[in-house]
PDB file of C-alpha atoms in Angstrom:
ATOM      1  CA  MET F   1     108.628 -41.706-140.351  1.00  0.00           C
ATOM      2  CA  GLN F   2     105.277 -40.094-140.228  1.00  0.00           C
ATOM      3  CA  ALA F   3     103.770 -38.739-137.004  1.00  0.00           C
ATOM      4  CA  ALA F   4     100.553 -40.218-135.669  1.00  0.00           C
ATOM      5  CA  ALA F   5      97.478 -38.314-136.641  1.00  0.00           C
ATOM      6  CA  MET F   6      96.380 -36.004-133.859  1.00  0.00           C
ATOM      7  CA  PRO F   7      92.760 -35.076-133.391  1.00  0.00           C
ATOM      8  CA  PRO F   8      91.988 -31.583-134.492  1.00  0.00           C
ATOM      9  CA  LYS F   9      92.082 -29.081-131.638  1.00  0.00           C
ATOM     10  CA  MET F  10      89.118 -26.943-130.966  1.00  0.00           C
ATOM     11  CA  ASN F  11      89.888 -23.355-131.038  1.00  0.00           C
ATOM     12  CA  GLU F  12      87.350 -22.509-128.377  1.00  0.00           C
ATOM     13  CA  GLN F  13      86.504 -24.823-125.484  1.00  0.00           C
ATOM     14  CA  GLN F  14      82.875 -24.858-124.312  1.00  0.00           C
ATOM     15  CA  PRO F  15      82.062 -24.126-120.644  1.00  0.00           C
ATOM     16  CA  TRP F  16      81.219 -27.160-118.462  1.00  0.00           C
ATOM     17  CA  TYR F  17      77.478 -26.491-118.323  1.00  0.00           C
ATOM     18  CA  LYS F  18      77.167 -26.852-122.079  1.00  0.00           C
ATOM     19  CA  HIS F  19      78.312 -30.484-121.926  1.00  0.00           C
ATOM     20  CA  ARG F  20      75.765 -33.191-121.263  1.00  0.00           C
ATOM     21  CA  TRP F  21      77.905 -35.421-118.983  1.00  0.00           C
ATOM     22  CA  PRO F  22      77.916 -33.190-115.882  1.00  0.00           C
ATOM     23  CA  TRP F  23      74.121 -32.939-116.103  1.00  0.00           C
ATOM     24  CA  LEU F  24      73.718 -36.698-116.412  1.00  0.00           C
ATOM     25  CA  LEU F  25      75.990 -37.219-113.418  1.00  0.00           C
ATOM     26  CA  MET F  26      74.012 -34.689-111.332  1.00  0.00           C
ATOM     27  CA  LEU F  27      70.643 -36.208-112.303  1.00  0.00           C
ATOM     28  CA  GLY F  28      70.929 -39.189-109.892  1.00  0.00           C
ATOM     29  CA  PRO F  29      71.597 -37.159-106.729  1.00  0.00           C
ATOM     30  CA  ALA F  30      68.921 -34.630-107.741  1.00  0.00           C
ATOM     31  CA  VAL F  31      66.297 -37.404-108.022  1.00  0.00           C
ATOM     32  CA  VAL F  32      67.315 -38.724-104.587  1.00  0.00           C
ATOM     33  CA  VAL F  33      66.959 -35.258-103.026  1.00  0.00           C
ATOM     34  CA  VAL F  34      63.472 -34.795-104.544  1.00  0.00           C
ATOM     35  CA  ALA F  35      62.399 -38.273-103.367  1.00  0.00           C
ATOM     36  CA  GLY F  36      63.703 -37.501 -99.861  1.00  0.00           C
ATOM     37  CA  ILE F  37      61.734 -34.262 -99.716  1.00  0.00           C
ATOM     38  CA  TYR F  38      58.559 -36.059-100.870  1.00  0.00           C
ATOM     39  CA  THR F  39      59.070 -38.854 -98.307  1.00  0.00           C
ATOM     40  CA  THR F  40      59.536 -36.268 -95.554  1.00  0.00           C
ATOM     41  CA  TYR F  41      56.325 -34.540 -96.662  1.00  0.00           C
ATOM     42  CA  LEU F  42      54.407 -37.832 -96.490  1.00  0.00           C
ATOM     43  CA  ALA F  43      55.813 -38.669 -93.053  1.00  0.00           C
ATOM     44  CA  VAL F  44      54.867 -35.284 -91.619  1.00  0.00           C
ATOM     45  CA  SER F  45      51.460 -34.816 -93.274  1.00  0.00           C
ATOM     46  CA  GLN F  46      49.989 -38.327 -92.772  1.00  0.00           C
ATOM     47  CA  GLN F  47      48.905 -39.590 -89.356  1.00  0.00           C
ATOM     48  CA  ASP F  48      50.089 -43.065 -88.464  1.00  0.00           C
ATOM     49  CA  ALA F  49      46.955 -44.703 -87.035  1.00  0.00           C
ATOM     50  CA  LEU F  50      48.776 -47.799 -85.791  1.00  0.00           C
ATOM     51  CA  VAL F  51      50.931 -46.002 -83.217  1.00  0.00           C
ATOM     52  CA  VAL F  52      49.441 -45.559 -79.755  1.00  0.00           C
ATOM     53  CA  ASP F  53      50.235 -42.253 -78.062  1.00  0.00           C
ATOM     54  CA  ASP F  54      50.308 -43.616 -74.529  1.00  0.00           C
ATOM     55  CA  TYR F  55      51.931 -47.021 -74.982  1.00  0.00           C
ATOM     56  CA  TYR F  56      52.722 -47.366 -71.257  1.00  0.00           C
ATOM     57  CA  LYS F  57      49.078 -46.950 -70.278  1.00  0.00           C
ATOM     58  CA  GLN F  58      48.040 -49.381 -73.020  1.00  0.00           C
ATOM     59  CA  GLY F  59      50.553 -51.937 -71.727  1.00  0.00           C
ATOM     60  CA  LYS F  60      49.192 -51.668 -68.211  1.00  0.00           C
ATOM     61  CA  ALA F  61      45.653 -52.134 -69.543  1.00  0.00           C
ATOM     62  CA  ILE F  62      46.534 -55.608 -70.887  1.00  0.00           C
ATOM     63  CA  ASN F  63      46.215 -57.080 -67.380  1.00  0.00           C
ATOM     64  CA  GLN F  64      42.762 -55.527 -67.023  1.00  0.00           C
ATOM     65  CA  ASP F  65      41.736 -57.078 -70.363  1.00  0.00           C
ATOM     66  CA  LEU F  66      42.903 -60.498 -69.174  1.00  0.00           C
ATOM     67  CA  SER F  67      40.735 -60.207 -66.070  1.00  0.00           C
ATOM     68  CA  ARG F  68      37.723 -59.508 -68.303  1.00  0.00           C
ATOM     69  CA  ASP F  69      38.517 -62.645 -70.316  1.00  0.00           C
ATOM     70  CA  ARG F  70      38.798 -64.676 -67.102  1.00  0.00           C
ATOM     71  CA  LYS F  71      35.425 -63.389 -65.896  1.00  0.00           C
ATOM     72  CA  ALA F  72      33.827 -64.409 -69.216  1.00  0.00           C
ATOM     73  CA  ALA F  73      35.351 -67.880 -68.792  1.00  0.00           C
ATOM     74  CA  ALA F  74      34.019 -68.117 -65.230  1.00  0.00           C
ATOM     75  CA  MET F  75      30.553 -67.166 -66.499  1.00  0.00           C
ATOM     76  CA  GLY F  76      30.809 -69.781 -69.292  1.00  0.00           C
ATOM     77  CA  LEU F  77      29.916 -67.282 -72.021  1.00  0.00           C
ATOM     78  CA  ASN F  78      29.466 -68.241 -75.687  1.00  0.00           C
ATOM     79  CA  ALA F  79      28.504 -65.967 -78.560  1.00  0.00           C
ATOM     80  CA  SER F  80      27.834 -66.487 -82.238  1.00  0.00           C
ATOM     81  CA  LEU F  81      27.651 -63.749 -84.907  1.00  0.00           C
ATOM     82  CA  ARG F  82      26.838 -63.763 -88.608  1.00  0.00           C
ATOM     83  CA  PHE F  83      26.193 -61.002 -91.113  1.00  0.00           C
ATOM     84  CA  ASP F  84      23.129 -61.193 -93.347  1.00  0.00           C
ATOM     85  CA  PRO F  85      23.848 -58.916 -96.353  1.00  0.00           C
ATOM     86  CA  ALA F  86      20.276 -59.219 -97.666  1.00  0.00           C
ATOM     87  CA  SER F  87      18.763 -57.654 -94.544  1.00  0.00           C
ATOM     88  CA  GLY F  88      21.835 -55.575 -93.622  1.00  0.00           C
ATOM     89  CA  LYS F  89      21.860 -56.978 -90.099  1.00  0.00           C
ATOM     90  CA  LEU F  90      24.428 -58.526 -87.834  1.00  0.00           C
ATOM     91  CA  VAL F  91      22.551 -61.387 -86.178  1.00  0.00           C
ATOM     92  CA  GLY F  92      23.834 -63.102 -83.083  1.00  0.00           C
ATOM     93  CA  SER F  93      23.141 -65.138 -80.012  1.00  0.00           C
ATOM     94  CA  ILE F  94      24.765 -65.272 -76.603  1.00  0.00           C
ATOM     95  CA  SER F  95      24.519 -67.751 -73.769  1.00  0.00           C
ATOM     96  CA  SER F  96      25.977 -68.239 -70.327  1.00  0.00           C
ATOM     97  CA  GLN F  97      26.629 -71.823 -69.164  1.00  0.00           C
ATOM     98  CA  ALA F  98      24.256 -73.144 -71.857  1.00  0.00           C
ATOM     99  CA  GLN F  99      21.479 -70.760 -70.682  1.00  0.00           C
ATOM    100  CA  PRO F 100      20.363 -67.780 -72.798  1.00  0.00           C
ATOM    101  CA  PHE F 101      21.911 -64.500 -71.719  1.00  0.00           C
ATOM    102  CA  SER F 102      19.740 -61.391 -71.892  1.00  0.00           C
ATOM    103  CA  GLY F 103      20.610 -57.758 -71.471  1.00  0.00           C
ATOM    104  CA  LYS F 104      22.489 -54.929 -73.101  1.00  0.00           C
ATOM    105  CA  LEU F 105      25.645 -55.764 -75.086  1.00  0.00           C
ATOM    106  CA  TYR F 106      28.330 -53.842 -76.900  1.00  0.00           C
ATOM    107  CA  VAL F 107      29.677 -55.307 -80.125  1.00  0.00           C
ATOM    108  CA  ASN F 108      32.831 -53.819 -81.609  1.00  0.00           C
ATOM    109  CA  LEU F 109      33.898 -54.718 -85.132  1.00  0.00           C
ATOM    110  CA  VAL F 110      37.443 -53.477 -85.682  1.00  0.00           C
ATOM    111  CA  HIS F 111      38.718 -53.363 -89.266  1.00  0.00           C
ATOM    112  CA  SER F 112      42.217 -54.802 -89.533  1.00  0.00           C
ATOM    113  CA  THR F 113      43.758 -51.914 -91.474  1.00  0.00           C
ATOM    114  CA  GLN F 114      41.353 -48.961 -91.677  1.00  0.00           C
ATOM    115  CA  PRO F 115      40.285 -47.474 -88.316  1.00  0.00           C
ATOM    116  CA  MET F 116      37.658 -45.231 -89.935  1.00  0.00           C
ATOM    117  CA  LYS F 117      35.657 -48.365 -90.812  1.00  0.00           C
ATOM    118  CA  ASP F 118      35.475 -49.620 -87.207  1.00  0.00           C
ATOM    119  CA  LEU F 119      31.941 -50.163 -85.905  1.00  0.00           C
ATOM    120  CA  LYS F 120      30.858 -49.711 -82.276  1.00  0.00           C
ATOM    121  CA  LEU F 121      27.390 -51.180 -81.898  1.00  0.00           C
ATOM    122  CA  GLU F 122      24.868 -51.565 -79.091  1.00  0.00           C
ATOM    123  CA  ALA F 123      22.447 -54.464 -78.906  1.00  0.00           C
ATOM    124  CA  THR F 124      19.961 -55.908 -76.474  1.00  0.00           C
ATOM    125  CA  ALA F 125      19.705 -59.676 -76.262  1.00  0.00           C
ATOM    126  CA  ASP F 126      16.159 -60.971 -75.750  1.00  0.00           C
ATOM    127  CA  GLN F 127      15.112 -63.748 -73.334  1.00  0.00           C
ATOM    128  CA  GLN F 128      16.408 -66.384 -75.794  1.00  0.00           C
ATOM    129  CA  GLY F 129      19.769 -64.636 -76.045  1.00  0.00           C
ATOM    130  CA  GLN F 130      19.120 -63.491 -79.651  1.00  0.00           C
ATOM    131  CA  PHE F 131      19.972 -60.036 -80.984  1.00  0.00           C
ATOM    132  CA  ALA F 132      20.130 -58.239 -84.339  1.00  0.00           C
ATOM    133  CA  ILE F 133      21.863 -54.983 -85.223  1.00  0.00           C
ATOM    134  CA  ALA F 134      21.503 -52.990 -88.450  1.00  0.00           C
ATOM    135  CA  VAL F 135      24.954 -52.382 -89.969  1.00  0.00           C
ATOM    136  CA  PRO F 136      26.244 -51.109 -93.316  1.00  0.00           C
ATOM    137  CA  LEU F 137      27.681 -53.624 -95.765  1.00  0.00           C
ATOM    138  CA  LEU F 138      30.886 -55.023 -94.296  1.00  0.00           C
ATOM    139  CA  ASP F 139      34.119 -54.807 -96.260  1.00  0.00           C
ATOM    140  CA  ILE F 140      35.873 -57.964 -97.326  1.00  0.00           C
ATOM    141  CA  ALA F 141      38.463 -58.031 -94.570  1.00  0.00           C
ATOM    142  CA  ARG F 142      39.700 -59.602 -91.370  1.00  0.00           C
ATOM    143  CA  TRP F 143      37.613 -58.162 -88.551  1.00  0.00           C
ATOM    144  CA  ASN F 144      38.474 -58.278 -84.859  1.00  0.00           C
ATOM    145  CA  VAL F 145      35.225 -58.882 -82.986  1.00  0.00           C
ATOM    146  CA  VAL F 146      34.725 -57.963 -79.317  1.00  0.00           C
ATOM    147  CA  VAL F 147      31.461 -58.571 -77.439  1.00  0.00           C
ATOM    148  CA  GLU F 148      31.227 -56.896 -74.027  1.00  0.00           C
ATOM    149  CA  GLY F 149      28.680 -56.668 -71.247  1.00  0.00           C
ATOM    150  CA  GLU F 150      26.855 -53.507 -70.235  1.00  0.00           C
ATOM    151  CA  GLN F 151      29.355 -52.722 -67.450  1.00  0.00           C
ATOM    152  CA  ARG F 152      32.243 -53.838 -69.683  1.00  0.00           C
ATOM    153  CA  ASP F 153      33.368 -56.189 -66.928  1.00  0.00           C
ATOM    154  CA  TRP F 154      33.669 -59.211 -69.281  1.00  0.00           C
ATOM    155  CA  ARG F 155      34.428 -59.695 -72.945  1.00  0.00           C
ATOM    156  CA  LEU F 156      34.546 -62.281 -75.705  1.00  0.00           C
ATOM    157  CA  ALA F 157      37.015 -61.652 -78.513  1.00  0.00           C
ATOM    158  CA  GLY F 158      37.762 -63.293 -81.827  1.00  0.00           C
ATOM    159  CA  GLU F 159      38.790 -62.810 -85.441  1.00  0.00           C
ATOM    160  CA  TRP F 160      36.438 -63.064 -88.383  1.00  0.00           C
ATOM    161  CA  MET F 161      37.430 -63.320 -92.057  1.00  0.00           C
ATOM    162  CA  TRP F 162      34.278 -62.043 -93.729  1.00  0.00           C
ATOM    163  CA  PRO F 163      32.864 -63.245 -96.212  1.00  0.00           C
ATOM    164  CA  GLN F 164      35.020 -66.394 -96.333  1.00  0.00           C
ATOM    165  CA  GLN F 165      33.694 -67.332 -92.899  1.00  0.00           C
ATOM    166  CA  LYS F 166      29.941 -67.016 -92.757  1.00  0.00           C
ATOM    167  CA  GLN F 167      29.870 -66.743 -88.970  1.00  0.00           C
ATOM    168  CA  VAL F 168      32.149 -66.536 -85.982  1.00  0.00           C
ATOM    169  CA  ASP F 169      31.599 -68.569 -82.817  1.00  0.00           C
ATOM    170  CA  MET F 170      33.294 -67.221 -79.717  1.00  0.00           C
ATOM    171  CA  LYS F 171      33.736 -69.035 -76.441  1.00  0.00           C
ATOM    172  CA  ALA F 172      35.543 -67.641 -73.466  1.00  0.00           C
ATOM    173  CA  ASP F 173      39.261 -68.474 -73.960  1.00  0.00           C
ATOM    174  CA  GLN F 174      38.528 -70.045 -77.347  1.00  0.00           C
ATOM    175  CA  THR F 175      37.348 -68.757 -80.737  1.00  0.00           C
ATOM    176  CA  VAL F 176      36.140 -70.901 -83.649  1.00  0.00           C
ATOM    177  CA  GLN F 177      35.509 -69.587 -87.190  1.00  0.00           C
ATOM    178  CA  ARG F 178      33.392 -71.352 -89.773  1.00  0.00           C
TER     179      ARG F 178
END
């Protein structure tokens, strides 16, 4: 009977680092280590704008904000804002218990995702409650709108999907978008 054919033996065996299999097996963990280092770099170098440093103080301020909303409701405040891209103006009107409201106002337009695009504007409503503010072209985004009085003792707040909604109508304790 004949013996089974045996593969030829190599006279010299190569060291492990000259084979491709150990390198292929080490490639996966090496990629994970590099990705972990890059993720750590991103976490340390980029500021997270959505995290509030003093969350306890912010939580306590919620009650103060509610009192400002209640005061606006007691005054019967209504405001309407629209952006006119042709003139580059934010045009609005404000009234208190169906009577025009005049005086200095603060209008804050807060971008939903990019804090550097937030706008803090000052306006003065005339005797008919009308005001206009020059603003740069607004991004297509969801904007949080806050209108406050000169002493910041009341506020009207709402959300505005510009340009899908041409204007935002805010009433104390109620906001309507069109």
